[in-house]
Amino acid sequence: MTLTSSNKAAAAADASASAARPASRHRILARRIGEKLVGALIVLFGAATTAFLAQAALPGDRATVILNTRAGQAIQRTPEELAQINEQYGLLNPIVVQYFDYMRALLTGNLGMSYQQYRPVSAIILEQIGPTLVLTLTAIALSWLIMVVWIILTAGRGPRLSSFGAIVDTTTAGLPHYWLAILLLLVFSLSLGWFPVISGSSPAGLLLPALTLAIPLAGFMSQATRTEFEKSLEQPFVLSARMRGMGDLGVRLHHVLRHSVLPAVTLSGWALGATISGAVVVETVFSRAGIGRVLVTAVSSQDLPIVTGVVVLIAALYVVANLLVDVVYVLIDPRLKNS
Amino acid sequence: MTTLVTEIRTDAVGVAPTGDPRLSVHNLHVGFTRGGAFHEVVKDVSFDLHAGQCIAIVGESGSGKSVTARSIVGLTGRNATVESATISLDGEDLTTVGEKRWREIRGRRIGFILQDALVSLDPLRPVGKEIEEALKLHGWGDRSSRKRKVIELLDSVGVPHPELRARQRPDELSGGLRQRALIASALALDPEIIIADEPTTALDVTVQAQVLSLLDDTKSRGVSIILISHDLSVVAHLADHILVMKGGVVVESGPAQQVLTRPEHEYTKSLIGAVPSEHTRGRRLGPELDIVATAHPTRFAEEFADYTGPVLEARNLVKRFRSPDGSVSTAVNDVSFELQPGTTLGIVGESGSGKSTTARIALALTGADEGSVTLLGREWSSIRESQRRPLRKRISVVYQDPLSSFDPRWNTERILLDAVTDEEPSTLAEKKARVRELLAQVGLTDAVLPRFPLQLSGGQRQRVAIARALAPSPSVIVLDEAVSALDVSIQAQILDLLVELQKQIGLSYLFISHDLGVISHISDTVLVMKDGAVVERGTADDVFNRPQHPYTQQLVGSLPTLDQEIP
């Protein structure tokens, strides 16, 4: 048929036009990655500088603070004692010199020594970061599981079920960690005895603390996802899929979900950073090791190198989380690659 | 209630139906429950569909045609109540089947094509995946054989480089290619019946012709088609039988030839009359209009009273755009035109031809890289915006979708009051009187004044948009796809209104559209644009009856008209 052949010619022309794209697309991609990395470095530099300035601005003589922290006392120190510390930490140098020393050490990965424990900060952090990361990642995974199941079950299922779902979202999003942790502990560990009271590092002990973090997060994510999900359900491509013979559950899982999770991905990136700094409540209630407790102890005992180290670490995690979010965004919605 | 039970008869155009019908729909009633109230939207619709036959259901939006189609595959929606004596597919009663059986029928027995593949295919996935999904859902073959089948299917609907296309998303394909991909996904399992709901709406005329010919091929292979459209000219050469629906009721039903040439119902006659074409130029598409419009006296009118040259003139316009990857594309390439007072200059072209950019330059919303525009003989494009402001009132614009150019929180009165404010110092009462005068000019009553844009119908909205454009008493109105989103019957009313206003006030129009029928109906002179350049220009008569450029010839050849069918 003549029309078809002329169609082919027209379409071939637009194929050759699009063939020129890939090379320039790579260039755009490379430039964008470059911009992201520069941005990440600026954030890290800012966090490190702020931590240093906070340290320098603390009231009191720092050498005295260091000595007292070590000894766990609060007494007046003799000049001899102070001179030694001042010498060791270079505390008498001009602030600019101290700053450069600090930055140089940071660049080589040296976060300094803990005042209290006489050990390198990096060793302390490395030791404690494991349980926290496991807790955080488990919590995020659990919150996704809860959110996806809840949304699939309740979103876009008539006014009554949807608003019930939305009310549950809002309620859970507002639950305080401390209260939730105690509640879970009372019910599942003390009454039912299903989980250990002191979680330690066993997998069974991980579930309750992770749930404590996951439930409010799932509520937040559901709130963000629900609106998008219900909007996507009304889209023509959903009807197309149904007309192809796909069932309601299939459409929700294979098509609609993907269109509605971008806000939840953003929240997860934020949660990756936030749960690490906010894990302290959970770690305390469940007697878990972790970076949260290290941070709180260090702040209350003015063990500044540790505080600085943790602050820089959390900033670094935020940066990594944001980069991950950007990558996941493009994986979910490939159209963003070109915008 | 009058029932028009369809008797399919052998007719000149169609295939002779033999034996039992493939699909039988009898006394179909569909209603929706909203806020406790029940509204019946489809009333007593009946038809039989035979092998290799095409039935067209024609009507404007809200006529119940889409709901009818959806109830055939059991997807009318949550609040719908479907009552039908019979919907049977090859003897199987579909009114009682369960969800599981429905899923076997959808896709395998009945394929469905919706309009605009950009949103009807999942925009996040490659089109190949969407086609494969149809195969996978019905357990067709294994992974690798499905992949091969997808390529075959794309090839069979005329998609070149199917391997490459299968990996691209709808937004990476042209309108024609993605519509073909959508059709391929519906044809994947060789269904006996294809339901196509406005399959060519929003497509350029050449693409529309391609899609229709593809459906024609499918039909000649024995597939039965239910074609749904608001436009009789689209269904004219494909349909064997036509049902005309209005307000949920079938008002006319019969063999295509008979409905198109000897329509019995007034509504069918008005639908046929509403199709704009080269032959309808200079005559009304609908009933006589009852409007009286006079030019509003302004000091500008006096100032330009002696001017007799072209109201709008463009010389050698060039506009280039730099894309994010650094390459430069020329959107408008050496375009010149003159718009004479009291006439209409039509610019026709497909998407991406540069016609809308030309309109923006004419409105001085976008600067040209080269060339210049004069308005009423004065410099227009090259001066600064502050100098331009007094002249702004001489030119206004109406867009395709007035909804996005109205503040949704303003009612009609406020929208129009806002447009008449800058005139000579006048009292609120005077302004309100002027708003009523404007409404009367566009054939609306005061009843619409308190309504918000969302509460207006598509036709009313476009009338308000025209009233707003008329408010400053301009000499030129730029109409950028101003009737493209409207149903044919509403489009006819708006076109008639524009022509009447031109007659009475002496307006000049720069009319931009991808729709050849509309352009040929309304224009005195025509520019045909392709890839940013003007390929042909001349009087409407010359361009449409004696096209010189091969591209214009192709466009004119693709135009679906009723005239081909009516001897």
PDB file of C-alpha atoms in Angstrom, chain A residues 2 6 10 14 19 42 65 80 88 90 110 124 131 154 172 192 199 203 227 241 243 257 261 300 306 319 327 333 338:
ATOM      1  CA  THR A   2       1.429   3.328  -1.040  1.00  0.00           C
ATOM      2  CA  SER A   6       5.688   6.772   2.349  1.00  0.00           C
ATOM      3  CA  ALA A  10       9.084   9.664   6.792  1.00  0.00           C
ATOM      4  CA  ASP A  14      13.227  10.907  11.847  1.00  0.00           C
ATOM      5  CA  ALA A  19      20.808   8.945  15.725  1.00  0.00           C
ATOM      6  CA  ILE A  42      31.096  21.965  48.825  1.00  0.00           C
ATOM      7  CA  VAL A  65      38.338  20.808  78.834  1.00  0.00           C
ATOM      8  CA  GLU A  80      52.423  22.781  83.211  1.00  0.00           C
ATOM      9  CA  GLN A  88      50.057  18.324  71.658  1.00  0.00           C
ATOM     10  CA  GLY A  90      48.541  22.972  68.700  1.00  0.00           C
ATOM     11  CA  ASN A 110      42.612  11.428  60.105  1.00  0.00           C
ATOM     12  CA  ILE A 124      35.511   4.409  67.224  1.00  0.00           C
ATOM     13  CA  PRO A 131      25.041  -1.610  63.742  1.00  0.00           C
ATOM     14  CA  THR A 154      -6.047   1.025  50.437  1.00  0.00           C
ATOM     15  CA  THR A 172       1.548   6.774  62.180  1.00  0.00           C
ATOM     16  CA  LEU A 192       4.538 -11.793  74.537  1.00  0.00           C
ATOM     17  CA  SER A 199      18.488  -6.358  71.343  1.00  0.00           C
ATOM     18  CA  PRO A 203      18.873 -10.440  63.898  1.00  0.00           C
ATOM     19  CA  THR A 227      -2.055  11.296  46.193  1.00  0.00           C
ATOM     20  CA  ALA A 241      -3.213  -1.998  30.520  1.00  0.00           C
ATOM     21  CA  MET A 243      -7.861  -3.401  28.286  1.00  0.00           C
ATOM     22  CA  LEU A 257       3.396   2.204  41.747  1.00  0.00           C
ATOM     23  CA  VAL A 261       7.002   6.564  44.397  1.00  0.00           C
ATOM     24  CA  SER A 300      27.622  15.459  76.911  1.00  0.00           C
ATOM     25  CA  ILE A 306      34.177  12.551  68.071  1.00  0.00           C
ATOM     26  CA  VAL A 319      25.576  13.617  50.285  1.00  0.00           C
ATOM     27  CA  VAL A 327      20.313   8.014  40.396  1.00  0.00           C
ATOM     28  CA  ASP A 333      11.610   8.023  35.456  1.00  0.00           C
ATOM     29  CA  ASN A 338      16.885  14.762  29.393  1.00  0.00           C
TER      30      ASN A 338
END
